């Protein structure tokens, strides 16, 4: 009988894609994925280190898993992902943990499960590891949206960020492997795919005379799957080129949505963050996007309370938010990450209560802006890709516009995976309410 592996995923979409790779690796070695934790022979937890509270969650979760292990003596638990890389061997001190594997070591997972080694920890980086040849296996039942990692790792070294230390140096996958995966998803009936990377704009693959940059790749993907929605994330403002904007505008199936993390509106703070762009450059990119693609949805990441952030610097962030009018923003407060440049060289000098106050002010402003933007959609029509039933009622479905806005509407006979044309009739800061028009 096949053994069962339960994979639990925290953090970003890259981790979601990695968990599917891990499921593929485990499946090739006599395991099948289960969605029932109490049924599992092996539990794998794919972790995130981006902020301290992401790591706290994992420690709490392990205390729970310890109790499952008391009931099932043969159960094995492994930690993978960014926190596995960062914490490494120390994880073995927790009674729930049997093995640890960092983001470049997933091929050795089946061996780690079977080994009764004293130090079953693999955290070596491998710049050549792109998991080429491994078929991703979907863990949830979502066969609508797929993810494809096109780059792994990161070379940017933003001074606050742990990712270059947990995921190693940037590498780009062979475009032929990417196109094969696009064809796979298309044949399986997926309706949407998202190309993933810490900085997709720096994708670059060279082989003989063939040189492929991100806009070239995006073009090939769009042409390989003309009826699928194509998305990509995350974009770094410093590398966001006019060529990319032109490519987006040229293909109907490339969604008019850009996630462009700005982090701060103050040039002083942006420089200290080592973001390598200014507020003016960022606003120029927004202008270029809006003039080529007027209906483009734009979202961002922002955080307050970085080292040295004065009230005036923070005001510049609020001011930038007002100027850009993001449709959606993911907002955080600064959390010192060990090993980073900022942890070593800068003081965490904004008091916690001021961080909280600034975060609340940011959230309040963004809610107001999102509401205004959403209200401006009332009366407009959109094509929506249905994702499932609304949380509140089985009579309503929800889906997304190409701008990535969430829309709800009466279910009628529609189902997840359908494309439906709707007209917006009402809006909150988080959702658009609509009626079907086809
Ligand atoms: N503290 C707070 N937020 C952070 N982010 C990354 N590192 C930190 C940190 N040390 C945020 C950034 C990034 C998003 C994924 O998380 O906004 O874009
Ligand atoms: Fe993803 Fe960054 Fe968290 Fe790693 S630390 S899982 S790259 S968000």
Coordinates of C-alpha atoms and ligand atoms in Angstrom, one line a residue:
X1 CA 0.0 0.0 0.0
X2 CA 1.2 3.5 -0.8
X3 CA 2.2 5.8 2.1
X4 CA 0.4 9.0 2.6
X5 CA 2.0 12.5 2.8
X6 CA 0.2 15.5 4.1
X7 CA 1.8 18.8 2.9
X8 CA 0.9 22.1 4.7
X9 CA 1.9 25.4 3.1
X10 CA 2.6 28.8 4.6
X11 CA 3.9 32.0 3.0
X12 CA 3.9 33.1 -0.6
X13 CA 2.7 31.6 -3.9
X14 CA 6.3 30.3 -4.5
X15 CA 5.8 28.1 -1.6
X16 CA 2.5 26.9 -3.0
X17 CA 4.3 26.0 -6.2
X18 CA 7.1 24.3 -4.3
X19 CA 4.7 22.2 -2.3
X20 CA 3.3 20.9 -5.7
X21 CA 6.9 20.1 -6.7
X22 CA 7.4 18.3 -3.4
X23 CA 4.2 16.3 -4.0
X24 CA 5.5 15.4 -7.4
X25 CA 8.8 14.2 -5.9
X26 CA 7.1 12.2 -3.2
X27 CA 4.7 10.7 -5.7
X28 CA 7.5 9.4 -7.9
X29 CA 8.6 7.4 -4.8
X30 CA 5.5 5.5 -3.7
X31 CA 3.8 8.3 -1.8
X32 CA 0.4 9.8 -2.4
X33 CA -0.8 13.2 -1.2
X34 CA -3.6 13.3 1.3
X35 CA -5.6 16.3 2.6
X36 CA -6.3 14.6 5.9
X37 CA -3.6 15.2 8.5
X38 CA -4.8 12.4 10.8
X39 CA -4.4 9.9 7.9
X40 CA -0.8 10.8 7.1
X41 CA 2.3 8.7 7.5
X42 CA 4.4 11.8 6.8
X43 CA 3.7 15.4 7.5
X44 CA 5.7 18.1 5.6
X45 CA 5.4 21.7 6.6
X46 CA 6.5 24.3 4.0
X47 CA 7.4 27.4 6.0
X48 CA 7.9 31.1 5.7
X49 CA 10.5 33.4 7.4
X50 CA 9.5 36.7 5.9
X51 CA 8.4 38.2 9.3
X52 CA 8.8 37.0 12.8
X53 CA 5.0 36.3 13.2
X54 CA 5.2 33.9 10.2
X55 CA 7.8 31.9 12.1
X56 CA 5.8 32.0 15.4
X57 CA 2.9 30.4 13.7
X58 CA 5.1 27.4 12.7
X59 CA 6.4 26.8 16.3
X60 CA 2.8 26.8 17.5
X61 CA 1.8 24.4 14.8
X62 CA 4.6 22.0 15.8
X63 CA 3.3 21.9 19.4
X64 CA 0.0 20.6 17.9
X65 CA 1.8 18.1 15.7
X66 CA 3.7 16.8 18.8
X67 CA 0.3 15.6 20.1
X68 CA -0.5 13.8 16.9
X69 CA 2.8 12.0 17.1
X70 CA 1.9 10.7 20.6
X71 CA -1.1 9.0 19.0
X72 CA 0.8 7.6 16.0
X73 CA 4.3 6.5 16.9
X74 CA 5.3 5.9 13.2
X75 CA 4.3 9.4 12.0
X76 CA 7.2 11.4 10.7
X77 CA 7.3 15.2 10.3
X78 CA 9.6 17.3 8.1
X79 CA 10.2 21.0 7.9
X80 CA 10.9 22.5 4.5
X81 CA 11.0 26.0 3.0
X82 CA 12.5 29.3 4.0
X83 CA 12.4 28.7 7.8
X84 CA 14.0 25.2 7.3
X85 CA 16.9 26.9 5.6
X86 CA 17.2 29.6 8.2
X87 CA 16.7 27.6 11.4
X88 CA 18.3 24.4 10.0
X89 CA 19.5 21.8 12.5
X90 CA 18.0 23.6 15.5
X91 CA 14.6 22.3 14.4
X92 CA 15.6 18.8 15.4
X93 CA 15.5 19.9 19.0
X94 CA 11.7 20.1 18.7
X95 CA 10.3 16.7 19.6
X96 CA 7.9 16.9 16.6
X97 CA 10.6 17.3 13.9
X98 CA 12.3 14.4 12.2
X99 CA 13.9 16.0 9.2
X100 CA 14.7 19.4 7.6
X101 CA 15.1 20.4 4.0
X102 CA 15.8 23.8 2.5
X103 CA 14.5 25.1 -0.9
X104 CA 17.2 23.5 -3.0
X105 CA 17.1 20.1 -1.3
X106 CA 13.6 18.8 -2.1
X107 CA 14.9 15.9 -4.3
X108 CA 16.3 14.3 -1.2
X109 CA 13.0 14.3 0.7
X110 CA 12.0 10.7 0.1
X111 CA 15.5 9.6 1.4
X112 CA 15.2 11.9 4.4
X113 CA 11.9 10.3 5.4
X114 CA 13.4 6.8 5.2
X115 CA 16.8 7.6 6.8
X116 CA 17.3 7.1 10.5
X117 CA 20.3 9.5 10.3
X118 CA 21.2 11.5 13.4
X119 CA 21.2 14.7 11.5
X120 CA 18.7 14.5 8.7
X121 CA 19.2 18.0 7.6
X122 CA 19.8 19.2 4.1
X123 CA 20.3 22.9 3.6
X124 CA 23.0 23.2 1.0
X125 CA 22.3 25.6 -1.8
X126 CA 22.5 24.4 -5.4
X127 CA 22.6 27.1 -8.0
X128 CA 21.7 24.6 -10.7
X129 CA 18.6 23.3 -9.0
X130 CA 15.5 24.3 -10.9
X131 CA 13.5 21.0 -10.4
X132 CA 13.6 20.5 -14.1
X133 CA 11.8 17.3 -15.1
X134 CA 9.6 17.1 -12.0
X135 CA 5.9 17.1 -12.6
X136 CA 4.0 19.2 -10.2
X137 CA 1.1 17.5 -8.4
X138 CA -1.8 19.6 -7.3
X139 CA -2.6 19.2 -3.6
X140 CA -5.8 21.0 -3.3
X141 CA -8.6 20.4 -5.7
X142 CA -8.1 23.6 -7.6
X143 CA -7.7 22.7 -11.2
X144 CA -8.5 26.2 -12.4
X145 CA -5.3 28.2 -11.5
X146 CA -1.8 26.9 -11.8
X147 CA 1.6 28.3 -10.8
X148 CA 4.9 28.0 -12.6
X149 CA 8.1 29.1 -11.0
X150 CA 10.2 30.7 -13.7
X151 CA 13.0 31.9 -11.5
X152 CA 14.2 30.7 -8.1
X153 CA 16.2 32.6 -5.5
X154 CA 16.9 36.3 -5.4
X155 CA 19.9 38.6 -6.0
X156 CA 18.5 41.9 -4.9
X157 CA 19.4 42.0 -1.2
X158 CA 16.9 44.5 0.0
X159 CA 18.4 45.3 3.3
X160 CA 15.4 44.1 5.4
X161 CA 14.7 40.9 3.5
X162 CA 15.5 37.3 4.5
X163 CA 14.8 35.8 1.1
X164 CA 18.3 35.9 -0.5
X165 CA 19.5 34.0 2.6
X166 CA 16.8 31.4 2.5
X167 CA 16.4 30.8 -1.2
X168 CA 19.9 31.5 -2.4
X169 CA 21.0 33.1 -5.6
X170 CA 18.7 33.8 -8.5
X171 CA 18.5 31.3 -11.4
X172 CA 16.1 31.2 -14.4
X173 CA 14.5 28.1 -15.6
X174 CA 14.9 26.9 -19.2
X175 CA 12.1 28.5 -21.2
X176 CA 11.5 25.1 -22.9
X177 CA 10.7 23.5 -19.5
X178 CA 8.4 26.4 -18.7
X179 CA 6.5 26.1 -22.0
X180 CA 6.2 22.3 -21.5
X181 CA 4.5 23.0 -18.1
X182 CA 2.2 25.6 -19.7
X183 CA 1.1 22.9 -22.2
X184 CA 0.6 20.4 -19.4
X185 CA -1.7 22.8 -17.5
X186 CA -3.5 23.7 -20.7
X187 CA -4.1 20.1 -21.5
X188 CA -5.4 19.4 -18.0
X189 CA -8.0 22.1 -18.5
X190 CA -6.6 24.9 -16.3
X191 CA -8.0 28.3 -17.1
X192 CA -5.3 30.5 -15.6
X193 CA -1.7 30.4 -14.8
X194 CA 0.7 32.6 -12.8
X195 CA 4.4 32.8 -13.6
X196 CA 6.3 33.1 -10.3
X197 CA 9.6 34.6 -9.2
X198 CA 10.9 36.8 -6.5
X199 CA 11.6 39.3 -9.3
X200 CA 10.1 37.9 -12.6
X201 CA 11.4 41.0 -14.5
X202 CA 15.0 39.7 -14.2
X203 CA 14.2 36.4 -15.9
X204 CA 16.9 35.7 -18.4
X205 CA 17.8 32.5 -20.2
X206 CA 20.5 32.1 -22.8
X207 CA 21.4 29.1 -24.9
X208 CA 23.6 29.5 -28.0
X209 CA 22.1 32.3 -30.0
X210 CA 18.8 32.2 -28.2
X211 CA 18.4 34.9 -25.6
X212 CA 15.1 35.0 -23.7
X213 CA 14.2 37.9 -21.4
X214 CA 10.9 38.2 -19.4
X215 CA 8.9 40.0 -22.1
X216 CA 10.0 37.4 -24.6
X217 CA 9.0 34.5 -22.3
X218 CA 5.7 36.1 -21.5
X219 CA 5.0 36.4 -25.2
X220 CA 5.7 32.7 -25.8
X221 CA 3.6 31.7 -22.8
X222 CA 0.7 33.9 -24.0
X223 CA 0.9 32.3 -27.5
X224 CA 1.2 28.8 -26.2
X225 CA -2.1 29.1 -24.2
X226 CA -4.2 31.7 -26.0
X227 CA -7.4 30.9 -24.1
X228 CA -5.8 30.8 -20.7
X229 CA -5.5 33.9 -18.4
X230 CA -1.8 34.6 -17.9
X231 CA -0.6 36.4 -14.7
X232 CA 2.8 37.0 -13.2
X233 CA 4.2 38.0 -9.9
X234 CA 6.3 39.6 -8.3
X235 CA 7.6 42.5 -10.3
X236 CA 10.5 44.7 -9.0
X237 CA 10.0 48.4 -9.9
X238 CA 13.6 48.8 -10.8
X239 CA 13.4 46.3 -13.7
X240 CA 9.8 47.0 -14.8
X241 CA 10.5 47.9 -18.5
X242 CA 8.5 49.6 -21.2
X243 CA 9.0 46.4 -23.3
X244 CA 7.0 44.5 -20.6
X245 CA 4.2 47.0 -20.6
X246 CA 4.0 46.8 -24.4
X247 CA 3.9 43.0 -24.3
X248 CA 1.1 43.1 -21.7
X249 CA -0.9 45.6 -23.9
X250 CA -0.3 43.4 -27.0
X251 CA -1.9 40.2 -25.7
X252 CA -5.5 40.0 -24.6
X253 CA -4.9 36.9 -22.5
X254 CA -2.2 38.6 -20.4
X255 CA -4.2 39.9 -17.4
X256 CA -4.2 43.7 -16.9
X257 CA -3.0 43.4 -13.4
X258 CA 0.4 44.3 -12.0
X259 CA 1.7 43.6 -8.5
X260 CA 4.4 46.2 -8.0
X261 CA 5.7 46.4 -4.4
X262 CA 6.8 49.9 -3.5
X263 CA 7.6 49.3 0.2
X264 CA 7.9 53.0 1.1
X265 CA 7.2 56.4 -0.4
X266 CA 10.3 58.1 1.1
X267 CA 13.5 58.3 -1.0
X268 CA 15.6 58.3 2.2
X269 CA 14.0 55.0 3.3
X270 CA 14.0 53.4 -0.2
X271 CA 17.7 54.0 -0.3
X272 CA 18.3 52.5 3.1
X273 CA 16.2 49.6 2.0
X274 CA 18.5 49.2 -1.0
X275 CA 15.5 49.1 -3.4
X276 CA 17.6 50.8 -6.2
X277 CA 14.7 53.1 -7.3
X278 CA 13.3 56.4 -6.2
X279 CA 9.8 57.5 -5.5
X280 CA 9.9 59.5 -8.8
X281 CA 11.0 56.4 -10.8
X282 CA 8.2 54.4 -9.2
X283 CA 5.6 57.1 -10.1
X284 CA 7.0 57.2 -13.6
X285 CA 6.4 53.4 -14.0
X286 CA 2.8 53.8 -12.8
X287 CA 2.3 56.5 -15.3
X288 CA 3.7 54.4 -18.1
X289 CA 1.5 51.5 -17.1
X290 CA -1.7 53.7 -16.9
X291 CA -1.1 55.4 -20.2
X292 CA -0.5 52.1 -22.1
X293 CA -3.2 50.0 -20.2
X294 CA -5.7 52.4 -18.7
X295 CA -7.8 49.7 -17.0
X296 CA -4.8 48.0 -15.4
X297 CA -5.3 46.8 -11.8
X298 CA -2.3 47.8 -9.6
X299 CA -1.5 46.3 -6.2
X300 CA 1.5 46.7 -4.0
X301 CA 3.3 45.8 -0.8
X302 CA 4.1 48.4 1.8
X303 CA 5.6 48.3 5.3
X304 CA 6.0 51.0 7.9
X305 CA 8.4 51.4 10.8
X306 CA 11.7 50.5 9.0
X307 CA 14.9 51.8 10.7
X308 CA 15.1 55.6 10.7
X309 CA 11.5 56.1 9.4
X310 CA 10.4 59.5 10.7
X311 CA 6.8 60.8 10.7
X312 CA 7.7 62.8 7.7
X313 CA 9.0 59.7 5.8
X314 CA 5.8 57.9 6.7
X315 CA 3.7 60.9 5.4
X316 CA 5.5 60.4 2.1
X317 CA 4.3 56.8 2.0
X318 CA 0.7 58.0 2.7
X319 CA 1.1 60.6 0.1
X320 CA 2.3 58.1 -2.5
X321 CA -0.6 55.9 -1.7
X322 CA -3.0 58.8 -2.4
X323 CA -1.2 59.6 -5.7
X324 CA -1.2 56.1 -7.1
X325 CA -4.5 55.0 -5.7
X326 CA -3.6 51.3 -5.5
X327 CA -6.5 48.8 -5.9
X328 CA -5.1 46.6 -3.2
X329 CA -2.1 46.8 -0.8
X330 CA -0.6 44.2 1.5
X331 CA 0.6 46.2 4.5
X332 CA 3.0 45.2 7.2
X333 CA 5.2 46.6 10.0
X334 CA 8.9 46.1 9.9
X335 CA 10.2 43.0 11.5
X336 CA 13.9 42.6 12.0
X337 CA 15.2 39.4 10.2
X338 CA 18.4 37.8 11.4
X339 CA 21.4 37.8 9.1
X340 CA 20.0 40.7 6.9
X341 CA 22.1 43.8 6.3
X342 CA 19.5 45.9 8.3
X343 CA 19.7 43.5 11.3
X344 CA 23.5 43.9 11.3
X345 CA 23.9 47.6 10.6
X346 CA 20.7 49.5 11.4
X347 CA 18.8 50.0 14.7
X348 CA 15.2 48.8 14.9
X349 CA 14.5 52.3 16.3
X350 CA 10.8 52.9 15.6
X351 CA 8.9 52.0 18.8
X352 CA 6.4 49.2 18.5
X353 CA 3.4 51.4 19.4
X354 CA 4.3 53.8 16.7
X355 CA 4.7 51.0 14.1
X356 CA 1.2 49.8 15.1
X357 CA -0.2 53.3 14.9
X358 CA 1.3 53.8 11.4
X359 CA 0.1 50.5 10.2
X360 CA -3.4 51.3 11.3
X361 CA -3.3 54.6 9.5
X362 CA -2.0 53.0 6.3
X363 CA -4.8 50.4 6.4
X364 CA -7.4 53.0 7.0
X365 CA -6.2 55.1 4.1
X366 CA -6.0 52.1 1.8
X367 CA -9.5 50.9 2.7
X368 CA -10.8 54.4 1.7
X369 CA -8.9 54.3 -1.6
X370 CA -10.0 50.7 -2.4
X371 CA -13.6 51.7 -1.7
X372 CA -13.4 54.7 -4.0
X373 CA -11.7 52.6 -6.8
X374 CA -14.3 49.9 -6.4
X375 CA -17.2 52.3 -6.4
X376 CA -15.9 53.7 -9.7
X377 CA -16.4 50.3 -11.1
X378 CA -20.2 50.4 -10.5
X379 CA -21.9 50.2 -13.9
X380 CA -18.9 48.7 -15.7
X381 CA -18.8 45.2 -17.2
X382 CA -16.1 42.6 -16.6
X383 CA -15.3 39.0 -17.5
X384 CA -15.0 37.0 -14.3
X385 CA -13.2 33.6 -13.9
X386 CA -15.3 31.7 -11.3
X387 CA -13.3 30.3 -8.4
X388 CA -16.1 28.9 -6.2
X389 CA -18.9 29.6 -3.8
X390 CA -18.9 32.8 -1.8
X391 CA -18.1 32.3 1.9
X392 CA -21.4 33.8 2.9
X393 CA -23.9 31.9 0.7
X394 CA -24.1 28.9 -1.5
X395 CA -26.4 30.9 -3.7
X396 CA -23.6 33.2 -4.7
X397 CA -20.3 32.5 -6.6
X398 CA -17.1 34.5 -6.5
X399 CA -14.4 35.0 -9.0
X400 CA -11.9 37.5 -10.2
X401 CA -11.7 40.1 -12.9
X402 CA -8.5 40.3 -14.9
X403 CA -7.6 43.2 -12.7
X404 CA -7.6 40.7 -9.9
X405 CA -10.6 42.2 -8.1
X406 CA -13.0 39.8 -6.3
X407 CA -16.5 39.8 -7.6
X408 CA -19.6 38.0 -6.3
X409 CA -22.8 37.2 -8.3
X410 CA -25.8 34.9 -8.2
X411 CA -24.7 31.3 -8.9
X412 CA -27.5 30.3 -11.3
X413 CA -26.0 27.3 -13.2
X414 CA -22.5 28.5 -13.3
X415 CA -19.6 26.7 -11.6
X416 CA -15.9 27.1 -10.8
X417 CA -13.8 27.4 -13.9
X418 CA -16.5 29.1 -16.0
X419 CA -16.0 32.6 -17.5
X420 CA -19.0 34.8 -16.8
X421 CA -19.7 38.4 -18.0
X422 CA -21.0 40.5 -15.2
X423 CA -22.1 44.1 -14.5
X424 CA -21.0 45.7 -11.2
X425 CA -24.0 46.9 -9.2
X426 CA -22.4 47.6 -5.7
X427 CA -19.1 47.7 -4.0
X428 CA -17.3 47.5 -0.7
X429 CA -13.6 48.1 -0.1
X430 CA -12.9 44.4 -0.6
X431 CA -15.5 43.1 -3.0
X432 CA -17.6 44.0 -6.0
X433 CA -21.2 42.8 -6.2
X434 CA -22.6 42.2 -9.7
X435 CA -25.3 40.7 -11.9
X436 CA -24.8 38.4 -14.8
X437 CA -25.2 39.9 -18.3
X438 CA -24.8 36.8 -20.5
Ligands
LIG1 N1 9.5 43.2 7.7 C1 8.3 43.5 7.3 N2 7.8 43.3 6.1 C2 8.7 42.6 5.2 N3 8.5 42.2 3.9 C3 9.6 41.6 3.6 N4 10.5 41.6 4.5 C4 9.9 42.2 5.6 C5 10.4 42.6 6.9 N5 11.6 42.2 7.4 C6 7.3 42.5 3.2 C7 7.6 43.3 1.9 C8 7.5 42.2 0.8 C9 6.4 41.3 1.3 C10 6.4 40.0 0.8 O1 6.7 41.3 2.7 O2 6.6 44.3 1.7 O3 7.2 42.8 -0.4
LIG2 FE1 8.0 33.2 0.3 FE2 9.6 35.1 1.3 FE3 8.1 33.7 2.9 FE4 10.2 32.6 1.7 S1 10.3 34.2 3.2 S2 8.1 31.7 1.9 S3 10.1 33.6 -0.3 S4 7.4 35.1 1.4

